[in-house]
Short mmCIF file of C-alpha atoms and ligand atoms in Angstrom, two decimals:
data_model
loop_
_atom_site.label_atom_id
_atom_site.label_comp_id
_atom_site.label_asym_id
_atom_site.label_seq_id
_atom_site.Cartn_x
_atom_site.Cartn_y
_atom_site.Cartn_z
CA MET A 1 -96.00 -130.92 -8.00
CA THR A 2 -95.66 -128.74 -4.45
CA ASP A 3 -99.55 -129.20 -3.75
CA GLN A 4 -100.31 -132.75 -4.64
CA SER A 5 -96.95 -133.76 -2.54
CA PRO A 6 -97.73 -135.55 0.54
CA THR A 7 -96.29 -134.18 4.57
CA VAL A 8 -94.69 -135.86 6.87
CA ALA A 9 -92.97 -133.94 10.09
CA GLY A 10 -94.12 -130.80 8.53
CA VAL A 11 -91.91 -131.62 5.52
CA SER A 12 -93.04 -131.94 1.89
CA GLN A 13 -91.94 -134.41 0.05
CA HIS A 14 -90.59 -132.93 -3.45
CA ARG A 15 -87.48 -131.61 -4.60
CA ALA A 16 -86.68 -127.98 -5.07
CA LEU A 17 -84.23 -126.19 -6.11
CA VAL A 18 -84.13 -122.43 -5.01
CA THR A 19 -80.57 -122.06 -5.01
CA GLU A 20 -77.73 -123.43 -6.30
CA LEU A 21 -75.91 -125.98 -4.42
CA PRO A 22 -74.69 -125.32 -1.70
CA GLY A 23 -76.66 -122.13 -2.01
CA PRO A 24 -74.73 -119.10 0.39
CA ARG A 25 -76.00 -119.63 3.74
CA SER A 26 -74.26 -123.13 3.23
CA ARG A 27 -71.10 -121.79 2.06
CA ALA A 28 -70.97 -119.37 5.12
CA LEU A 29 -71.38 -122.33 7.38
CA MET A 30 -68.89 -123.99 5.57
CA GLU A 31 -66.38 -120.98 6.32
CA ARG A 32 -66.76 -121.67 10.32
CA LYS A 33 -66.93 -125.32 9.95
CA THR A 34 -63.17 -124.98 8.39
CA ALA A 35 -62.26 -122.45 11.07
CA ALA A 36 -64.19 -124.33 13.80
CA VAL A 37 -64.51 -128.08 13.31
CA ALA A 38 -61.61 -130.33 13.05
CA SER A 39 -60.84 -131.06 9.65
CA GLY A 40 -60.55 -135.09 9.90
CA VAL A 41 -64.02 -135.06 10.36
CA GLY A 42 -65.55 -134.86 6.32
CA THR A 43 -68.77 -134.53 4.64
CA THR A 44 -70.32 -135.94 2.06
CA MET A 45 -72.41 -132.96 1.42
CA GLN A 46 -71.92 -128.97 0.82
CA VAL A 47 -75.50 -127.99 2.53
CA PHE A 48 -75.92 -127.80 6.25
CA ALA A 49 -79.60 -129.43 6.86
CA ALA A 50 -81.74 -127.06 8.72
CA ARG A 51 -84.99 -130.02 8.85
CA ALA A 52 -85.91 -133.34 7.51
CA GLY A 53 -88.88 -135.01 7.27
CA GLY A 54 -90.32 -138.74 5.57
CA GLY A 55 -87.57 -139.09 2.84
CA VAL A 56 -86.78 -135.15 2.19
CA VAL A 57 -83.84 -132.92 3.96
CA ILE A 58 -84.05 -128.81 3.97
CA ASP A 59 -81.01 -126.87 4.08
CA VAL A 60 -80.44 -123.42 5.49
CA ASP A 61 -81.22 -122.10 1.73
CA GLY A 62 -84.94 -123.50 1.54
CA ASN A 63 -83.59 -126.26 -0.50
CA HIS A 64 -85.10 -129.96 -0.57
CA LEU A 65 -82.94 -132.50 -1.30
CA ILE A 66 -84.40 -136.18 -1.85
CA ASP A 67 -82.80 -138.43 0.50
CA LEU A 68 -81.33 -142.09 -0.15
CA GLY A 69 -78.69 -142.08 2.81
CA SER A 70 -80.81 -141.78 5.84
CA GLY A 71 -77.68 -140.67 7.74
CA ILE A 72 -76.14 -143.91 6.78
CA ALA A 73 -78.98 -146.41 7.23
CA VAL A 74 -80.02 -144.58 10.37
CA THR A 75 -83.36 -143.14 9.98
CA THR A 76 -84.93 -146.26 8.42
CA VAL A 77 -88.45 -145.10 9.82
CA GLY A 78 -87.97 -141.85 7.70
CA ASN A 79 -86.57 -138.39 9.41
CA GLY A 80 -88.86 -136.89 12.26
CA ALA A 81 -91.46 -140.44 12.50
CA PRO A 82 -94.11 -139.33 14.66
CA ARG A 83 -94.67 -141.86 16.91
CA VAL A 84 -90.60 -141.25 17.92
CA VAL A 85 -90.90 -137.66 17.81
CA GLU A 86 -94.00 -138.37 19.98
CA ALA A 87 -92.37 -140.35 22.46
CA VAL A 88 -88.85 -138.79 23.01
CA GLN A 89 -91.15 -135.71 23.64
CA GLU A 90 -93.01 -137.35 26.22
CA GLN A 91 -89.34 -139.63 27.71
CA VAL A 92 -87.27 -135.87 27.64
CA ALA A 93 -90.28 -134.21 30.00
CA ALA A 94 -90.41 -136.67 32.07
CA PHE A 95 -86.01 -137.41 33.16
CA THR A 96 -83.34 -136.86 30.24
CA HIS A 97 -81.05 -139.37 32.31
CA THR A 98 -80.28 -142.02 35.48
CA CYS A 99 -77.91 -143.38 33.90
CA PHE A 100 -79.06 -147.59 34.25
CA MET A 101 -76.58 -148.51 36.57
CA VAL A 102 -77.43 -145.93 39.05
CA THR A 103 -81.87 -145.88 38.50
CA PRO A 104 -82.90 -148.00 36.47
CA TYR A 105 -85.70 -147.45 34.06
CA ASP A 106 -88.21 -149.50 31.99
CA GLY A 107 -87.14 -148.26 28.93
CA TYR A 108 -84.48 -150.50 28.71
CA VAL A 109 -85.61 -152.88 29.60
CA ALA A 110 -88.31 -153.14 27.32
CA VAL A 111 -85.59 -152.67 24.43
CA ALA A 112 -84.01 -155.77 25.66
CA GLU A 113 -87.08 -157.82 25.68
CA ALA A 114 -87.81 -156.35 22.23
CA LEU A 115 -84.34 -157.74 20.50
CA ASN A 116 -84.73 -160.78 22.03
CA ARG A 117 -88.15 -161.39 21.07
CA LEU A 118 -87.35 -160.26 17.54
CA THR A 119 -83.92 -161.10 16.51
CA PRO A 120 -82.96 -164.30 14.61
CA GLY A 121 -83.65 -167.96 16.88
CA ASP A 122 -86.23 -168.95 19.56
CA HIS A 123 -83.45 -169.53 21.87
CA GLU A 124 -82.93 -167.65 25.13
CA LYS A 125 -81.89 -164.07 25.00
CA ARG A 126 -80.08 -161.68 26.72
CA THR A 127 -79.42 -158.41 25.89
CA ALA A 128 -76.95 -154.95 26.60
CA LEU A 129 -77.58 -151.64 25.73
CA PHE A 130 -74.74 -149.23 24.41
CA ASN A 131 -74.13 -145.64 22.35
CA SER A 132 -72.79 -146.63 19.01
CA GLY A 133 -72.07 -149.81 16.94
CA ALA A 134 -68.60 -149.83 17.37
CA GLU A 135 -68.77 -149.50 21.16
CA ALA A 136 -71.38 -152.98 20.58
CA VAL A 137 -69.35 -154.57 18.12
CA GLU A 138 -66.23 -154.46 21.31
CA ASN A 139 -69.36 -155.20 23.70
CA ALA A 140 -69.53 -158.51 21.69
CA VAL A 141 -66.05 -159.51 21.30
CA LYS A 142 -65.22 -159.37 24.51
CA ILE A 143 -68.51 -161.02 26.26
CA ALA A 144 -67.00 -163.58 23.22
CA ARG A 145 -64.04 -163.84 25.30
CA VAL A 146 -65.00 -164.41 28.72
CA ALA A 147 -67.86 -166.93 27.84
CA THR A 148 -65.10 -168.99 25.55
CA GLY A 149 -62.23 -168.14 27.52
CA LYS A 150 -60.15 -167.50 24.21
CA HIS A 151 -58.91 -164.34 22.44
CA GLY A 152 -58.71 -164.67 19.00
CA VAL A 153 -61.05 -162.75 16.81
CA VAL A 154 -61.65 -163.81 13.23
CA VAL A 155 -63.11 -160.97 10.75
CA PHE A 156 -63.15 -160.62 6.83
CA ASP A 157 -62.05 -158.66 3.62
CA HIS A 158 -63.86 -155.46 3.27
CA ALA A 159 -65.21 -155.63 6.69
CA TYR A 160 -66.34 -152.36 8.38
CA HIS A 161 -66.53 -152.69 11.98
CA GLY A 162 -65.89 -149.25 13.52
CA ARG A 163 -63.37 -146.49 14.38
CA THR A 164 -62.21 -147.53 17.84
CA ASN A 165 -58.87 -149.31 18.67
CA LEU A 166 -60.38 -152.77 18.55
CA THR A 167 -62.89 -152.43 15.32
CA MET A 168 -60.42 -150.25 13.43
CA ALA A 169 -58.40 -153.19 13.87
CA MET A 170 -61.08 -155.01 12.66
CA THR A 171 -61.88 -152.64 10.07
CA ALA A 172 -60.26 -153.74 6.34
CA LYS A 173 -60.10 -150.50 5.00
CA ASN A 174 -56.71 -148.77 5.65
CA MET A 175 -57.65 -145.13 4.03
CA PRO A 176 -59.32 -143.47 5.58
CA TYR A 177 -60.37 -145.74 8.60
CA LYS A 178 -56.90 -146.63 10.07
CA HIS A 179 -54.35 -144.22 8.41
CA GLY A 180 -51.80 -143.34 10.67
CA PHE A 181 -53.45 -145.00 13.67
CA GLY A 182 -52.17 -148.09 15.17
CA PRO A 183 -51.08 -149.95 16.82
CA PHE A 184 -54.11 -152.05 16.59
CA ALA A 185 -55.33 -153.94 18.48
CA PRO A 186 -53.78 -157.35 18.90
CA GLU A 187 -55.54 -161.09 17.69
CA VAL A 188 -57.79 -159.84 15.02
CA TYR A 189 -57.17 -161.99 11.75
CA ARG A 190 -58.66 -161.42 8.59
CA ALA A 191 -60.57 -164.18 6.33
CA PRO A 192 -61.34 -163.72 2.83
CA VAL A 193 -65.58 -163.36 1.56
CA SER A 194 -67.65 -164.07 -0.86
CA TYR A 195 -67.71 -161.90 -3.42
CA PRO A 196 -69.84 -162.88 -6.18
CA PHE A 197 -68.54 -159.88 -8.62
CA ARG A 198 -65.54 -160.31 -8.00
CA ASP A 199 -64.90 -164.06 -7.43
CA ASP A 200 -63.60 -166.60 -9.96
CA LYS A 201 -67.29 -167.88 -11.35
CA THR A 202 -66.59 -171.61 -9.21
CA VAL A 203 -66.48 -170.35 -6.35
CA ASP A 204 -69.79 -170.66 -4.66
CA GLY A 205 -70.58 -169.67 -1.08
CA GLN A 206 -69.74 -173.37 0.20
CA VAL A 207 -66.42 -173.05 -1.71
CA ALA A 208 -65.41 -169.89 -0.54
CA ALA A 209 -66.57 -170.92 3.25
CA ALA A 210 -63.83 -173.97 2.76
CA ARG A 211 -61.86 -171.04 1.22
CA ALA A 212 -61.64 -169.14 4.64
CA LEU A 213 -62.00 -171.78 7.10
CA ASP A 214 -59.79 -173.74 6.03
CA LEU A 215 -57.53 -170.61 5.96
CA ILE A 216 -58.90 -170.12 9.32
CA GLU A 217 -57.95 -173.54 10.90
CA LYS A 218 -54.24 -173.25 9.29
CA GLN A 219 -53.58 -169.50 9.93
CA VAL A 220 -55.30 -169.56 13.96
CA GLY A 221 -57.17 -172.54 15.00
CA ALA A 222 -60.43 -172.94 16.33
CA GLU A 223 -59.12 -173.61 19.69
CA ASN A 224 -57.46 -170.22 20.15
CA LEU A 225 -60.36 -168.42 18.38
CA ALA A 226 -63.35 -166.74 20.56
CA ALA A 227 -65.33 -165.57 18.09
CA MET A 228 -66.06 -165.11 14.42
CA VAL A 229 -67.63 -161.23 13.50
CA ILE A 230 -69.33 -160.67 10.05
CA GLU A 231 -71.79 -158.31 8.44
CA PRO A 232 -74.16 -160.71 6.76
CA ILE A 233 -74.22 -158.13 3.98
CA GLN A 234 -71.34 -156.02 4.55
CA GLY A 235 -72.00 -152.38 4.09
CA GLU A 236 -68.71 -149.43 4.34
CA GLY A 237 -67.00 -152.52 2.16
CA GLY A 238 -68.85 -152.18 -0.68
CA PHE A 239 -73.22 -153.57 -0.30
CA ILE A 240 -71.39 -157.02 -0.57
CA GLU A 241 -73.96 -159.70 -0.29
CA PRO A 242 -71.99 -163.61 -0.23
CA ALA A 243 -73.30 -166.17 -2.19
CA PRO A 244 -76.00 -168.29 -0.56
CA GLY A 245 -74.38 -171.16 1.63
CA PHE A 246 -71.66 -169.55 2.29
CA LEU A 247 -72.82 -167.68 5.71
CA PRO A 248 -74.50 -170.80 6.89
CA ALA A 249 -71.40 -173.17 5.95
CA LEU A 250 -69.59 -170.63 8.73
CA VAL A 251 -71.94 -170.73 11.51
CA ALA A 252 -71.78 -174.58 11.06
CA TRP A 253 -68.11 -174.61 11.60
CA CYS A 254 -68.50 -172.19 14.54
CA ARG A 255 -70.70 -174.13 15.78
CA GLU A 256 -69.30 -177.68 15.48
CA ASN A 257 -65.73 -175.78 16.92
CA GLY A 258 -66.68 -173.24 20.15
CA VAL A 259 -66.24 -170.41 17.89
CA VAL A 260 -69.07 -167.53 18.96
CA PHE A 261 -70.48 -166.08 15.61
CA VAL A 262 -71.65 -163.26 15.74
CA ALA A 263 -73.58 -161.17 13.48
CA ASP A 264 -72.94 -157.41 12.67
CA GLU A 265 -76.50 -156.18 11.74
CA VAL A 266 -75.62 -152.35 12.92
CA GLN A 267 -75.96 -151.38 9.05
CA THR A 268 -78.07 -154.14 7.79
CA GLY A 269 -80.89 -154.62 10.82
CA PHE A 270 -84.61 -153.26 11.15
CA ALA A 271 -85.74 -153.97 8.34
CA ARG A 272 -82.95 -152.18 6.36
CA THR A 273 -83.06 -155.32 3.84
CA GLY A 274 -86.54 -156.22 3.31
CA ASP A 275 -86.20 -159.04 6.35
CA LEU A 276 -85.99 -158.02 10.18
CA PHE A 277 -82.30 -158.54 9.67
CA ALA A 278 -80.21 -159.92 7.03
CA CYS A 279 -79.40 -162.89 8.56
CA ASP A 280 -83.42 -163.94 8.07
CA HIS A 281 -83.01 -164.27 4.93
CA GLU A 282 -80.73 -167.89 5.26
CA GLY A 283 -82.55 -168.60 8.22
CA VAL A 284 -78.85 -167.93 10.06
CA VAL A 285 -79.07 -167.89 13.40
CA PRO A 286 -76.37 -165.97 15.17
CA ASP A 287 -74.93 -166.77 18.98
CA LEU A 288 -74.85 -162.91 19.40
CA ILE A 289 -76.03 -160.19 16.87
CA VAL A 290 -75.14 -156.19 17.10
CA THR A 291 -77.26 -153.57 16.30
CA ALA A 292 -77.56 -149.57 15.69
CA LYS A 293 -78.92 -147.24 13.34
CA GLY A 294 -82.03 -148.10 12.48
CA ILE A 295 -82.84 -149.23 16.33
CA ALA A 296 -83.50 -145.64 16.84
CA GLY A 297 -84.74 -143.48 14.43
CA GLY A 298 -81.78 -141.28 14.68
CA LEU A 299 -80.94 -140.70 18.37
CA PRO A 300 -77.72 -142.89 19.25
CA LEU A 301 -78.27 -146.53 20.47
CA SER A 302 -76.69 -149.88 20.23
CA ALA A 303 -76.95 -153.64 21.23
CA VAL A 304 -75.88 -156.73 21.82
CA THR A 305 -78.58 -159.55 21.67
CA GLY A 306 -77.25 -163.00 22.06
CA ARG A 307 -77.82 -166.12 24.00
CA ALA A 308 -78.21 -166.14 27.28
CA GLU A 309 -75.25 -168.53 28.86
CA LEU A 310 -72.89 -166.07 26.48
CA MET A 311 -74.42 -162.91 27.70
CA ASP A 312 -75.08 -164.16 31.26
CA ALA A 313 -70.90 -165.37 31.33
CA VAL A 314 -69.93 -162.11 32.03
CA HIS A 315 -69.22 -161.29 35.98
CA SER A 316 -71.56 -158.65 37.72
CA GLY A 317 -70.50 -154.95 36.56
CA GLY A 318 -68.64 -156.20 33.76
CA LEU A 319 -70.88 -154.68 31.39
CA GLY A 320 -71.79 -150.96 30.92
CA GLY A 321 -71.17 -147.04 30.36
CA THR A 322 -72.85 -144.13 31.61
CA TYR A 323 -74.91 -143.51 29.04
CA GLY A 324 -75.53 -146.87 27.71
CA GLY A 325 -79.39 -147.16 27.32
CA ASN A 326 -80.09 -143.75 27.59
CA PRO A 327 -83.77 -142.73 28.33
CA LEU A 328 -84.58 -140.62 24.83
CA ALA A 329 -82.67 -142.98 22.58
CA CYS A 330 -84.49 -146.65 24.62
CA ALA A 331 -88.58 -144.10 24.15
CA ALA A 332 -87.26 -143.73 20.64
CA ALA A 333 -86.37 -147.59 20.07
CA LEU A 334 -89.27 -148.52 20.90
CA ALA A 335 -91.50 -146.06 19.09
CA ALA A 336 -89.15 -146.86 15.83
CA ILE A 337 -89.85 -151.14 16.77
CA GLU A 338 -93.92 -149.99 16.63
CA THR A 339 -93.61 -148.41 13.65
CA ILE A 340 -91.99 -150.60 12.00
CA GLU A 341 -94.05 -153.41 12.68
CA ALA A 342 -97.66 -151.54 12.42
CA GLU A 343 -96.61 -150.59 8.84
CA ASP A 344 -94.81 -153.97 7.76
CA LEU A 345 -91.79 -152.14 6.85
CA ALA A 346 -89.80 -155.21 6.05
CA ASN A 347 -92.26 -155.03 3.35
CA ARG A 348 -91.88 -151.79 1.82
CA ALA A 349 -88.64 -152.53 2.25
CA ARG A 350 -88.81 -155.48 -0.46
CA GLN A 351 -91.15 -153.20 -2.57
CA VAL A 352 -88.51 -150.84 -2.42
CA GLU A 353 -85.52 -153.28 -3.68
CA ARG A 354 -87.85 -154.01 -6.82
CA LEU A 355 -88.35 -150.21 -7.99
CA MET A 356 -84.74 -149.26 -7.71
CA LYS A 357 -83.92 -153.06 -9.16
CA GLU A 358 -86.28 -152.38 -12.20
CA ARG A 359 -84.90 -149.19 -13.28
CA LEU A 360 -81.24 -149.57 -12.56
CA HIS A 361 -81.00 -152.99 -14.17
CA ARG A 362 -82.27 -150.61 -17.23
CA LEU A 363 -80.45 -148.32 -17.02
CA ALA A 364 -77.20 -150.68 -16.61
CA ALA A 365 -78.68 -153.06 -19.76
CA ASN A 366 -77.69 -149.51 -21.52
CA ASP A 367 -74.02 -148.58 -19.69
CA ALA A 368 -70.97 -151.02 -19.64
CA ARG A 369 -69.61 -148.67 -17.39
CA ILE A 370 -72.69 -150.10 -14.41
CA GLY A 371 -70.65 -153.55 -13.41
CA GLU A 372 -73.49 -155.00 -11.03
CA VAL A 373 -76.50 -154.03 -9.54
CA ARG A 374 -76.89 -156.28 -6.35
CA GLY A 375 -77.86 -156.10 -2.76
CA ARG A 376 -81.59 -156.67 -0.70
CA GLY A 377 -84.73 -154.56 0.53
CA ALA A 378 -83.31 -150.49 0.79
CA MET A 379 -79.86 -151.56 0.98
CA ILE A 380 -78.87 -151.39 -2.92
CA ALA A 381 -75.83 -150.90 -4.80
CA VAL A 382 -74.51 -149.77 -7.68
CA GLU A 383 -70.68 -151.22 -8.78
CA LEU A 384 -68.86 -148.74 -11.22
CA VAL A 385 -66.31 -150.12 -13.15
CA VAL A 386 -64.15 -149.76 -16.66
CA PRO A 387 -66.44 -151.80 -19.31
CA GLY A 388 -65.86 -155.33 -20.25
CA THR A 389 -64.01 -155.73 -17.10
CA THR A 390 -64.46 -155.67 -12.94
CA THR A 391 -61.63 -152.80 -12.96
CA PRO A 392 -63.29 -150.35 -10.11
CA ASP A 393 -63.77 -146.43 -11.61
CA ALA A 394 -63.68 -144.38 -8.34
CA ALA A 395 -62.88 -141.19 -10.43
CA LEU A 396 -66.66 -141.99 -12.30
CA THR A 397 -68.16 -143.05 -8.85
CA LYS A 398 -67.08 -139.60 -7.12
CA GLU A 399 -68.38 -137.06 -9.75
CA VAL A 400 -71.32 -138.52 -10.04
CA ALA A 401 -71.83 -138.97 -6.66
CA ALA A 402 -70.96 -134.79 -6.47
CA ALA A 403 -73.65 -134.03 -9.57
CA ALA A 404 -76.02 -135.73 -7.87
CA HIS A 405 -75.57 -133.79 -4.94
CA ARG A 406 -75.91 -130.76 -7.00
CA ALA A 407 -78.65 -131.50 -8.66
CA GLY A 408 -80.65 -132.58 -4.72
CA VAL A 409 -79.82 -135.80 -3.99
CA ILE A 410 -78.14 -136.89 -0.94
CA LEU A 411 -76.27 -139.75 -2.76
CA LEU A 412 -73.96 -142.03 -0.51
CA THR A 413 -70.24 -144.29 -2.09
CA CYS A 414 -68.50 -146.84 -0.13
CA GLY A 415 -66.53 -149.64 -1.53
CA THR A 416 -63.30 -150.76 -0.64
CA HIS A 417 -62.22 -149.66 -4.13
CA GLY A 418 -64.42 -146.17 -3.78
CA ASN A 419 -66.72 -147.63 -6.71
CA VAL A 420 -70.11 -148.44 -5.76
CA LEU A 421 -72.73 -145.95 -4.91
CA ARG A 422 -75.42 -147.24 -2.68
CA LEU A 423 -78.47 -146.27 -2.10
CA LEU A 424 -80.58 -146.37 1.59
CA PRO A 425 -83.32 -144.38 1.34
CA PRO A 426 -85.68 -144.39 4.51
CA LEU A 427 -88.42 -146.57 4.26
CA ALA A 428 -90.85 -143.58 4.48
CA ILE A 429 -90.02 -142.71 1.26
CA THR A 430 -92.78 -142.22 -1.33
CA ASP A 431 -92.24 -143.99 -4.53
CA ALA A 432 -92.66 -140.78 -6.28
CA LEU A 433 -89.51 -139.79 -4.50
CA LEU A 434 -87.72 -142.69 -5.33
CA HIS A 435 -88.75 -142.12 -9.29
CA GLU A 436 -87.86 -138.92 -9.37
CA ALA A 437 -84.13 -139.32 -7.53
CA LEU A 438 -83.57 -141.99 -10.35
CA ASP A 439 -84.16 -139.81 -13.03
CA VAL A 440 -81.64 -137.33 -11.67
CA PHE A 441 -79.79 -140.29 -11.35
CA ALA A 442 -79.49 -141.80 -14.67
CA ASP A 443 -79.39 -138.08 -15.84
CA VAL A 444 -76.29 -137.55 -14.07
CA LEU A 445 -74.74 -140.66 -15.40
CA ALA A 446 -75.62 -139.66 -19.11
CA ASP A 447 -74.28 -136.48 -18.69
CA THR A 448 -71.25 -137.92 -16.71
CA PRO A 449 -68.14 -138.85 -19.98
N1 PLZ B 501 -70.54 -151.91 12.14
C1 PLZ B 501 -71.46 -152.33 9.98
O1 PLZ B 501 -71.83 -149.98 9.01
C2 PLZ B 501 -70.54 -148.03 10.20
C3 PLZ B 501 -70.01 -145.32 9.53
C4 PLZ B 501 -69.78 -144.46 9.02
P1 PLZ B 501 -70.77 -146.50 14.72
N2 PLZ B 501 -70.92 -147.47 9.44
C5 PLZ B 501 -70.65 -146.45 8.87
C6 PLZ B 501 -68.08 -143.53 9.23
O2 PLZ B 501 -67.60 -143.16 8.15
O3 PLZ B 501 -67.97 -143.42 10.95
C7 PLZ B 501 -70.76 -149.25 11.45
C8 PLZ B 501 -71.30 -150.40 10.71
C9 PLZ B 501 -70.89 -151.41 10.60
C10 PLZ B 501 -70.50 -151.08 13.07
C11 PLZ B 501 -70.45 -149.36 12.77
C12 PLZ B 501 -70.01 -148.88 13.15
O4 PLZ B 501 -71.06 -148.07 13.87
O5 PLZ B 501 -71.71 -145.89 15.20
O6 PLZ B 501 -70.53 -145.84 13.70
O7 PLZ B 501 -69.58 -146.53 15.46
#
């Protein structure tokens, strides 16, 4: 096993448990964490990372864990992706920071050029770089407000857009993201999304869009609306893939009504869903697209890319930040983008989808607790319910995830109801590791009453 496993970034691509999980070193570190780190900062896993490569994370006790989380959809090119490591090493030796607003450098411009080229639509585009997904979402709203002279922002049920004040207002779920943290930014309105598993089956994409648009027209009014912001597949909310036709109908309405259509592709971007961007699936061309996570192989970087006339509506000096487009993050992004293109990782994501769905559909056929298997590319969800109903089973979901963790598989949950297991492997993962992770998943599901 160990002998035949390939090695990526110095890490043998196999699962191995040498202690119980968490092991003694992780337990000692967890005690220090409890004493030193604010308790509001939770962790999914009880083990501490020491090293990672490809689709494997090694903990401080020497256990090899299979990574089905990619650090929440970030290390799409794999941990320690060779091009990323090399580019960052070269950049760190040259200079670490000057601030693009003080002494600009070419890496930032090159990332902007790449995003202008790769994001949906062949119109003239501009890009601005930031640090986090939430910061980029906020800036997309700022840009839309200046460009339209309007204030309203419409978002959707189950949406997740971040933890800053404006993006908390835009995020749907109270616990844990918003609880007690208000008051929230005003002029944010919420519309119903298309959620095929939970919608009445007569609600197709067009009907779901008409339902949302009617509510928006009645409760907000297009003349008050600067932007509509939506994740083309909702991430934290439960990997909710809208019915076909939903997104195109929203875009058409935005175009007719002078509303800026913003795609939040923070989680879905950069080959994750089997297309370079999830919008590409239905040929949706957003006015502004927000990207982060998978853009830079693990370094903090985010971007707003969009129509030149909207982006350039902002006054000089109106957009920025000390670290936005940091040179190390830009070097990493250029290398990650090169990796995605050279290795055709969008195609790899489609292979991963076929492998995972084939195994998961077989499991679902024999286990009525699996309400639905859905998603695209390497963004696949298993929604767990009380058999024969759509009643969410959050307790089972939590137990299955915890059992997978003890067995050495990093597995995340999501969903407004906390009943969705989400599989987000790095695209550098081997088929063998994926199969092994799915074997573990099948075992722990079978063993959990
Ligand atoms: N938009 C669609 O998925 C971040 C959040 C994890 P930041 N998702 C992971 C957590 O519990 O904090 C996300 C997203 C979408 C925006 C964001 C925000 O991105 O880089 O975390 O700010």
